PDB file of C-alpha atoms in Angstrom:
ATOM      1  CA  GLU A   1     -72.452 284.903 269.156  1.00  0.00           C
ATOM      2  CA  ALA A   2     -74.916 287.068 271.055  1.00  0.00           C
ATOM      3  CA  GLY A   3     -78.267 287.464 269.358  1.00  0.00           C
ATOM      4  CA  VAL A   4     -80.486 290.495 268.971  1.00  0.00           C
ATOM      5  CA  THR A   5     -81.498 291.749 272.398  1.00  0.00           C
ATOM      6  CA  GLN A   6     -84.469 293.911 273.211  1.00  0.00           C
ATOM      7  CA  PHE A   7     -85.336 295.771 276.373  1.00  0.00           C
ATOM      8  CA  PRO A   8     -87.681 295.765 278.165  1.00  0.00           C
ATOM      9  CA  SER A   9     -89.365 292.460 277.474  1.00  0.00           C
ATOM     10  CA  HIS A  10     -92.655 293.845 278.766  1.00  0.00           C
ATOM     11  CA  SER A  11     -93.944 297.363 279.323  1.00  0.00           C
ATOM     12  CA  VAL A  12     -97.291 298.436 280.720  1.00  0.00           C
ATOM     13  CA  ILE A  13     -98.083 302.140 280.490  1.00  0.00           C
ATOM     14  CA  GLU A  14    -101.098 304.387 280.556  1.00  0.00           C
ATOM     15  CA  LYS A  15    -102.470 306.182 277.561  1.00  0.00           C
ATOM     16  CA  GLY A  16    -100.670 309.471 277.070  1.00  0.00           C
ATOM     17  CA  GLN A  17     -97.407 308.324 278.614  1.00  0.00           C
ATOM     18  CA  THR A  18     -94.107 307.898 276.825  1.00  0.00           C
ATOM     19  CA  VAL A  19     -92.284 304.620 276.310  1.00  0.00           C
ATOM     20  CA  THR A  20     -88.867 303.948 274.847  1.00  0.00           C
ATOM     21  CA  LEU A  21     -87.928 300.546 273.505  1.00  0.00           C
ATOM     22  CA  ARG A  22     -84.336 299.562 272.937  1.00  0.00           C
ATOM     23  CA  CYS A  23     -82.737 297.127 270.520  1.00  0.00           C
ATOM     24  CA  ASP A  24     -79.154 295.906 270.412  1.00  0.00           C
ATOM     25  CA  PRO A  25     -78.467 294.203 267.080  1.00  0.00           C
ATOM     26  CA  ILE A  26     -75.920 291.504 266.479  1.00  0.00           C
ATOM     27  CA  SER A  27     -72.461 293.049 266.496  1.00  0.00           C
ATOM     28  CA  GLY A  28     -71.364 293.991 263.002  1.00  0.00           C
ATOM     29  CA  HIS A  29     -74.862 294.045 261.549  1.00  0.00           C
ATOM     30  CA  ASP A  30     -75.318 297.385 259.798  1.00  0.00           C
ATOM     31  CA  ASN A  31     -78.978 296.737 259.008  1.00  0.00           C
ATOM     32  CA  LEU A  32     -81.557 297.075 261.726  1.00  0.00           C
ATOM     33  CA  TYR A  33     -85.305 296.720 261.371  1.00  0.00           C
ATOM     34  CA  TRP A  34     -88.308 297.386 263.556  1.00  0.00           C
ATOM     35  CA  TYR A  35     -91.479 295.351 263.121  1.00  0.00           C
ATOM     36  CA  ARG A  36     -94.702 295.252 265.107  1.00  0.00           C
ATOM     37  CA  ARG A  37     -97.439 292.725 265.670  1.00  0.00           C
ATOM     38  CA  VAL A  38    -100.735 293.942 267.049  1.00  0.00           C
ATOM     39  CA  MET A  39    -103.144 291.365 268.421  1.00  0.00           C
ATOM     40  CA  GLY A  40    -104.771 289.234 265.791  1.00  0.00           C
ATOM     41  CA  LYS A  41    -102.759 290.730 262.952  1.00  0.00           C
ATOM     42  CA  GLU A  42     -99.648 289.823 261.059  1.00  0.00           C
ATOM     43  CA  ILE A  43     -96.178 291.162 261.806  1.00  0.00           C
ATOM     44  CA  LYS A  44     -95.782 294.490 260.011  1.00  0.00           C
ATOM     45  CA  PHE A  45     -92.709 296.406 258.956  1.00  0.00           C
ATOM     46  CA  LEU A  46     -92.052 299.754 260.618  1.00  0.00           C
ATOM     47  CA  LEU A  47     -88.643 300.883 259.423  1.00  0.00           C
ATOM     48  CA  HIS A  48     -85.151 299.954 258.305  1.00  0.00           C
ATOM     49  CA  PHE A  49     -81.838 301.502 259.337  1.00  0.00           C
ATOM     50  CA  VAL A  50     -78.586 301.121 257.488  1.00  0.00           C
ATOM     51  CA  LYS A  51     -76.023 302.094 260.078  1.00  0.00           C
ATOM     52  CA  GLU A  52     -77.403 305.353 261.497  1.00  0.00           C
ATOM     53  CA  SER A  53     -79.454 306.312 258.421  1.00  0.00           C
ATOM     54  CA  LYS A  54     -83.126 305.572 257.886  1.00  0.00           C
ATOM     55  CA  GLN A  55     -83.309 303.566 254.664  1.00  0.00           C
ATOM     56  CA  ASP A  56     -87.061 303.040 254.688  1.00  0.00           C
ATOM     57  CA  GLU A  57     -89.546 304.361 257.226  1.00  0.00           C
ATOM     58  CA  SER A  58     -92.661 303.742 255.171  1.00  0.00           C
ATOM     59  CA  GLY A  59     -94.233 301.560 257.866  1.00  0.00           C
ATOM     60  CA  MET A  60     -94.137 304.073 260.705  1.00  0.00           C
ATOM     61  CA  PRO A  61     -97.770 304.614 261.746  1.00  0.00           C
ATOM     62  CA  ASN A  62     -97.602 308.328 262.563  1.00  0.00           C
ATOM     63  CA  ASN A  63     -95.434 311.029 264.060  1.00  0.00           C
ATOM     64  CA  ARG A  64     -95.934 309.741 267.586  1.00  0.00           C
ATOM     65  CA  PHE A  65     -93.295 307.165 266.762  1.00  0.00           C
ATOM     66  CA  LEU A  66     -89.641 308.181 266.665  1.00  0.00           C
ATOM     67  CA  ALA A  67     -86.823 305.777 265.902  1.00  0.00           C
ATOM     68  CA  GLU A  68     -83.169 306.589 266.311  1.00  0.00           C
ATOM     69  CA  ARG A  69     -79.907 304.804 265.852  1.00  0.00           C
ATOM     70  CA  THR A  70     -77.196 307.191 266.900  1.00  0.00           C
ATOM     71  CA  GLY A  71     -73.734 305.914 266.098  1.00  0.00           C
ATOM     72  CA  GLY A  72     -75.108 303.047 264.095  1.00  0.00           C
ATOM     73  CA  THR A  73     -75.156 300.612 266.985  1.00  0.00           C
ATOM     74  CA  TYR A  74     -78.216 300.177 269.183  1.00  0.00           C
ATOM     75  CA  SER A  75     -81.576 301.650 268.269  1.00  0.00           C
ATOM     76  CA  THR A  76     -84.434 303.124 270.245  1.00  0.00           C
ATOM     77  CA  LEU A  77     -88.094 303.399 269.338  1.00  0.00           C
ATOM     78  CA  LYS A  78     -90.014 306.005 271.280  1.00  0.00           C
ATOM     79  CA  VAL A  79     -93.768 306.282 271.365  1.00  0.00           C
ATOM     80  CA  GLN A  80     -95.017 309.639 272.613  1.00  0.00           C
ATOM     81  CA  PRO A  81     -97.799 309.963 273.598  1.00  0.00           C
ATOM     82  CA  ALA A  82     -98.876 306.330 273.598  1.00  0.00           C
ATOM     83  CA  GLU A  83    -102.386 305.409 272.485  1.00  0.00           C
ATOM     84  CA  LEU A  84    -104.401 302.251 273.126  1.00  0.00           C
ATOM     85  CA  GLU A  85    -103.914 301.032 269.551  1.00  0.00           C
ATOM     86  CA  ASP A  86    -100.131 301.044 270.013  1.00  0.00           C
ATOM     87  CA  SER A  87    -100.379 297.901 272.125  1.00  0.00           C
ATOM     88  CA  GLY A  88     -98.648 294.915 270.613  1.00  0.00           C
ATOM     89  CA  VAL A  89     -95.313 293.172 270.322  1.00  0.00           C
ATOM     90  CA  TYR A  90     -92.468 295.207 268.881  1.00  0.00           C
ATOM     91  CA  PHE A  91     -89.733 293.172 267.244  1.00  0.00           C
ATOM     92  CA  CYS A  92     -86.301 294.276 266.267  1.00  0.00           C
ATOM     93  CA  ALA A  93     -84.259 292.402 263.694  1.00  0.00           C
ATOM     94  CA  SER A  94     -80.815 292.791 262.207  1.00  0.00           C
ATOM     95  CA  SER A  95     -78.971 291.506 259.176  1.00  0.00           C
ATOM     96  CA  GLN A  96     -75.474 291.649 257.845  1.00  0.00           C
ATOM     97  CA  ASP A  97     -76.351 292.996 254.418  1.00  0.00           C
ATOM     98  CA  ARG A  98     -79.061 295.281 253.172  1.00  0.00           C
ATOM     99  CA  THR A  99     -80.830 292.617 251.144  1.00  0.00           C
ATOM    100  CA  GLY A 100     -82.282 291.270 254.374  1.00  0.00           C
ATOM    101  CA  GLU A 101     -81.831 287.780 253.051  1.00  0.00           C
ATOM    102  CA  LYS A 102     -81.706 286.400 256.557  1.00  0.00           C
ATOM    103  CA  LEU A 103     -83.075 288.419 259.419  1.00  0.00           C
ATOM    104  CA  PHE A 104     -82.217 287.686 263.026  1.00  0.00           C
ATOM    105  CA  PHE A 105     -85.054 288.702 265.331  1.00  0.00           C
ATOM    106  CA  GLY A 106     -85.055 289.607 268.974  1.00  0.00           C
ATOM    107  CA  SER A 107     -87.649 288.192 271.354  1.00  0.00           C
ATOM    108  CA  GLY A 108     -89.683 291.363 271.191  1.00  0.00           C
ATOM    109  CA  THR A 109     -91.110 293.898 273.628  1.00  0.00           C
ATOM    110  CA  GLN A 110     -94.705 293.337 274.660  1.00  0.00           C
ATOM    111  CA  LEU A 111     -96.231 296.800 275.007  1.00  0.00           C
ATOM    112  CA  SER A 112     -99.561 297.229 276.746  1.00  0.00           C
ATOM    113  CA  VAL A 113    -101.176 300.659 276.745  1.00  0.00           C
ATOM    114  CA  LEU A 114    -104.031 300.917 279.246  1.00  0.00           C
TER     115      LEU A 114
ATOM    116  CA  SER B   1    -103.472 295.668 248.582  1.00  0.00           C
ATOM    117  CA  GLN B   2    -100.498 293.333 248.840  1.00  0.00           C
ATOM    118  CA  LYS B   3    -101.348 290.350 250.923  1.00  0.00           C
ATOM    119  CA  ILE B   4     -99.720 287.170 252.153  1.00  0.00           C
ATOM    120  CA  GLU B   5    -102.233 284.580 253.288  1.00  0.00           C
ATOM    121  CA  GLN B   6    -101.656 281.504 255.391  1.00  0.00           C
ATOM    122  CA  ASN B   7    -104.149 279.051 256.816  1.00  0.00           C
ATOM    123  CA  SER B   8    -105.258 280.588 260.066  1.00  0.00           C
ATOM    124  CA  GLU B   9    -106.528 277.299 261.412  1.00  0.00           C
ATOM    125  CA  ALA B  10    -104.078 275.217 263.392  1.00  0.00           C
ATOM    126  CA  LEU B  11    -102.689 272.129 261.711  1.00  0.00           C
ATOM    127  CA  ASN B  12    -102.685 268.985 263.850  1.00  0.00           C
ATOM    128  CA  ILE B  13    -100.770 265.945 262.668  1.00  0.00           C
ATOM    129  CA  GLN B  14     -99.364 262.732 264.056  1.00  0.00           C
ATOM    130  CA  GLU B  15     -95.671 262.323 264.724  1.00  0.00           C
ATOM    131  CA  GLY B  16     -93.839 260.876 261.759  1.00  0.00           C
ATOM    132  CA  LYS B  17     -96.217 262.307 259.171  1.00  0.00           C
ATOM    133  CA  THR B  18     -95.442 265.102 256.726  1.00  0.00           C
ATOM    134  CA  ALA B  19     -96.777 268.540 257.574  1.00  0.00           C
ATOM    135  CA  THR B  20     -97.648 270.786 254.644  1.00  0.00           C
ATOM    136  CA  LEU B  21     -98.262 274.491 255.169  1.00  0.00           C
ATOM    137  CA  THR B  22     -99.550 276.847 252.503  1.00  0.00           C
ATOM    138  CA  CYS B  23     -98.692 280.462 251.716  1.00  0.00           C
ATOM    139  CA  ASN B  24    -100.584 282.363 249.033  1.00  0.00           C
ATOM    140  CA  TYR B  25     -99.901 285.872 247.844  1.00  0.00           C
ATOM    141  CA  THR B  26    -102.103 288.347 246.029  1.00  0.00           C
ATOM    142  CA  ASN B  27    -101.525 291.683 244.304  1.00  0.00           C
ATOM    143  CA  TYR B  28     -97.845 291.051 244.650  1.00  0.00           C
ATOM    144  CA  SER B  29     -94.880 289.581 242.812  1.00  0.00           C
ATOM    145  CA  PRO B  30     -92.276 288.733 245.414  1.00  0.00           C
ATOM    146  CA  ALA B  31     -88.754 288.055 244.344  1.00  0.00           C
ATOM    147  CA  TYR B  32     -88.181 285.979 247.471  1.00  0.00           C
ATOM    148  CA  LEU B  33     -90.214 284.046 249.947  1.00  0.00           C
ATOM    149  CA  GLN B  34     -88.911 283.220 253.375  1.00  0.00           C
ATOM    150  CA  TRP B  35     -90.183 280.869 256.043  1.00  0.00           C
ATOM    151  CA  TYR B  36     -89.700 281.516 259.730  1.00  0.00           C
ATOM    152  CA  ARG B  37     -90.496 279.544 262.845  1.00  0.00           C
ATOM    153  CA  GLN B  38     -91.859 281.295 265.919  1.00  0.00           C
ATOM    154  CA  ASP B  39     -92.219 279.828 269.380  1.00  0.00           C
ATOM    155  CA  PRO B  40     -94.381 281.450 272.088  1.00  0.00           C
ATOM    156  CA  GLY B  41     -92.709 284.496 273.597  1.00  0.00           C
ATOM    157  CA  ARG B  42     -89.868 284.441 271.104  1.00  0.00           C
ATOM    158  CA  GLY B  43     -89.053 286.217 267.869  1.00  0.00           C
ATOM    159  CA  PRO B  44     -89.215 284.552 264.465  1.00  0.00           C
ATOM    160  CA  VAL B  45     -86.289 282.333 263.506  1.00  0.00           C
ATOM    161  CA  PHE B  46     -85.252 282.101 259.859  1.00  0.00           C
ATOM    162  CA  LEU B  47     -85.595 278.679 258.258  1.00  0.00           C
ATOM    163  CA  LEU B  48     -85.463 278.851 254.479  1.00  0.00           C
ATOM    164  CA  LEU B  49     -85.449 281.296 251.604  1.00  0.00           C
ATOM    165  CA  ILE B  50     -86.546 280.560 248.043  1.00  0.00           C
ATOM    166  CA  ARG B  51     -86.158 282.832 245.038  1.00  0.00           C
ATOM    167  CA  GLU B  52     -88.753 283.299 242.315  1.00  0.00           C
ATOM    168  CA  ASN B  53     -86.599 281.468 239.782  1.00  0.00           C
ATOM    169  CA  GLU B  54     -86.268 278.445 242.075  1.00  0.00           C
ATOM    170  CA  LYS B  55     -88.883 275.724 242.135  1.00  0.00           C
ATOM    171  CA  GLU B  56     -87.794 273.952 245.273  1.00  0.00           C
ATOM    172  CA  LYS B  57     -85.384 274.273 248.182  1.00  0.00           C
ATOM    173  CA  ARG B  58     -84.461 271.689 250.814  1.00  0.00           C
ATOM    174  CA  LYS B  59     -82.785 271.770 254.164  1.00  0.00           C
ATOM    175  CA  GLU B  60     -82.660 268.581 256.203  1.00  0.00           C
ATOM    176  CA  ARG B  61     -86.321 267.617 256.843  1.00  0.00           C
ATOM    177  CA  LEU B  62     -87.631 270.889 255.411  1.00  0.00           C
ATOM    178  CA  LYS B  63     -88.714 271.538 251.845  1.00  0.00           C
ATOM    179  CA  VAL B  64     -90.194 274.660 250.340  1.00  0.00           C
ATOM    180  CA  THR B  65     -91.636 275.195 246.870  1.00  0.00           C
ATOM    181  CA  PHE B  66     -92.444 278.383 244.973  1.00  0.00           C
ATOM    182  CA  ASP B  67     -95.066 278.353 242.222  1.00  0.00           C
ATOM    183  CA  THR B  68     -95.343 281.769 240.572  1.00  0.00           C
ATOM    184  CA  THR B  69     -98.247 280.591 238.410  1.00  0.00           C
ATOM    185  CA  LEU B  70    -100.354 279.572 241.364  1.00  0.00           C
ATOM    186  CA  LYS B  71     -98.880 282.432 243.442  1.00  0.00           C
ATOM    187  CA  GLN B  72     -98.200 279.973 246.180  1.00  0.00           C
ATOM    188  CA  SER B  73     -95.465 278.511 248.343  1.00  0.00           C
ATOM    189  CA  LEU B  74     -95.705 275.199 250.133  1.00  0.00           C
ATOM    190  CA  PHE B  75     -93.632 274.373 253.203  1.00  0.00           C
ATOM    191  CA  HIS B  76     -93.145 270.726 254.104  1.00  0.00           C
ATOM    192  CA  ILE B  77     -91.751 269.130 257.230  1.00  0.00           C
ATOM    193  CA  THR B  78     -91.125 265.438 256.723  1.00  0.00           C
ATOM    194  CA  ALA B  79     -90.942 262.890 259.547  1.00  0.00           C
ATOM    195  CA  SER B  80     -92.458 265.479 261.866  1.00  0.00           C
ATOM    196  CA  GLN B  81     -91.628 265.473 265.565  1.00  0.00           C
ATOM    197  CA  PRO B  82     -93.377 267.004 268.586  1.00  0.00           C
ATOM    198  CA  ALA B  83     -90.455 269.470 268.747  1.00  0.00           C
ATOM    199  CA  ASP B  84     -91.609 270.847 265.381  1.00  0.00           C
ATOM    200  CA  SER B  85     -94.729 272.216 267.062  1.00  0.00           C
ATOM    201  CA  ALA B  86     -94.647 275.990 266.588  1.00  0.00           C
ATOM    202  CA  THR B  87     -96.093 278.776 264.474  1.00  0.00           C
ATOM    203  CA  TYR B  88     -94.661 279.002 260.981  1.00  0.00           C
ATOM    204  CA  LEU B  89     -94.582 282.333 259.188  1.00  0.00           C
ATOM    205  CA  CYS B  90     -94.338 283.009 255.494  1.00  0.00           C
ATOM    206  CA  ALA B  91     -92.745 286.313 254.495  1.00  0.00           C
ATOM    207  CA  ALA B  92     -92.260 287.900 251.094  1.00  0.00           C
ATOM    208  CA  ARG B  93     -89.720 290.355 249.845  1.00  0.00           C
ATOM    209  CA  ARG B  94     -90.130 292.278 246.617  1.00  0.00           C
ATOM    210  CA  SER B  95     -86.535 292.659 245.501  1.00  0.00           C
ATOM    211  CA  SER B  96     -82.962 292.199 246.509  1.00  0.00           C
ATOM    212  CA  ASN B  97     -82.376 295.822 247.472  1.00  0.00           C
ATOM    213  CA  THR B  98     -84.800 295.996 250.331  1.00  0.00           C
ATOM    214  CA  GLY B  99     -85.033 294.170 253.591  1.00  0.00           C
ATOM    215  CA  LYS B 100     -88.706 295.004 254.051  1.00  0.00           C
ATOM    216  CA  LEU B 101     -90.728 291.832 254.540  1.00  0.00           C
ATOM    217  CA  ILE B 102     -94.477 291.327 254.252  1.00  0.00           C
ATOM    218  CA  PHE B 103     -95.590 288.588 256.629  1.00  0.00           C
ATOM    219  CA  GLY B 104     -98.530 286.245 256.660  1.00  0.00           C
ATOM    220  CA  GLN B 105    -100.386 285.666 259.912  1.00  0.00           C
ATOM    221  CA  GLY B 106     -98.753 282.309 260.422  1.00  0.00           C
ATOM    222  CA  THR B 107     -99.994 278.766 260.786  1.00  0.00           C
ATOM    223  CA  THR B 108     -99.707 276.945 264.083  1.00  0.00           C
ATOM    224  CA  LEU B 109     -98.534 273.368 263.771  1.00  0.00           C
ATOM    225  CA  GLN B 110     -99.156 270.818 266.520  1.00  0.00           C
ATOM    226  CA  VAL B 111     -97.407 267.476 266.183  1.00  0.00           C
ATOM    227  CA  LYS B 112     -98.842 264.830 268.475  1.00  0.00           C
ATOM    228  CA  PRO B 113     -96.743 261.925 269.732  1.00  0.00           C
TER     229      PRO B 113
END
């Protein structure tokens, strides 16, 4: 079965620009998560979708971040405008049930804001 | 604040030995602890989950324990192999109705032939 895919794998942008990250979960997985790892820190939760609804967005840093999952399939995470501190690796994960007992992670998008 | 702590120093062991990694949690009572493996440039890969009412869980050469008194989980890899070299992440989940995980920083394991 195809795993969780993320695009792009790397993105280098300048401060103030906009970037959109995409995640395609495993087919049939209603639950989709975004996590982020900034350099030197642990992986941190951003938000959780159940189908197209936001179940928990308590980890979103601020209103420059917008996550969507129209139609309950793939998800996008837009950062606008990007700041230097947004640099890091953004991971997407999916699971079959909402307990998140076993998360399947994508390889991540390395975002560098210069 | 809620915190999951893992040894930040790399663990170097000889092939064939048992690797033991530690995960401690503070200001937190997780219902579940999970262990993931992460290789460079890749996302975490799920290995094992242990519930708070379980003392020990095994899967092939892997064993994980959960001590709610010590607020600690130990992750063991027996008969270690160079292919086991990776970063191992501990993650905690508060209850069964949320998928939100709190991760530790991870411990890098290097198994030398």
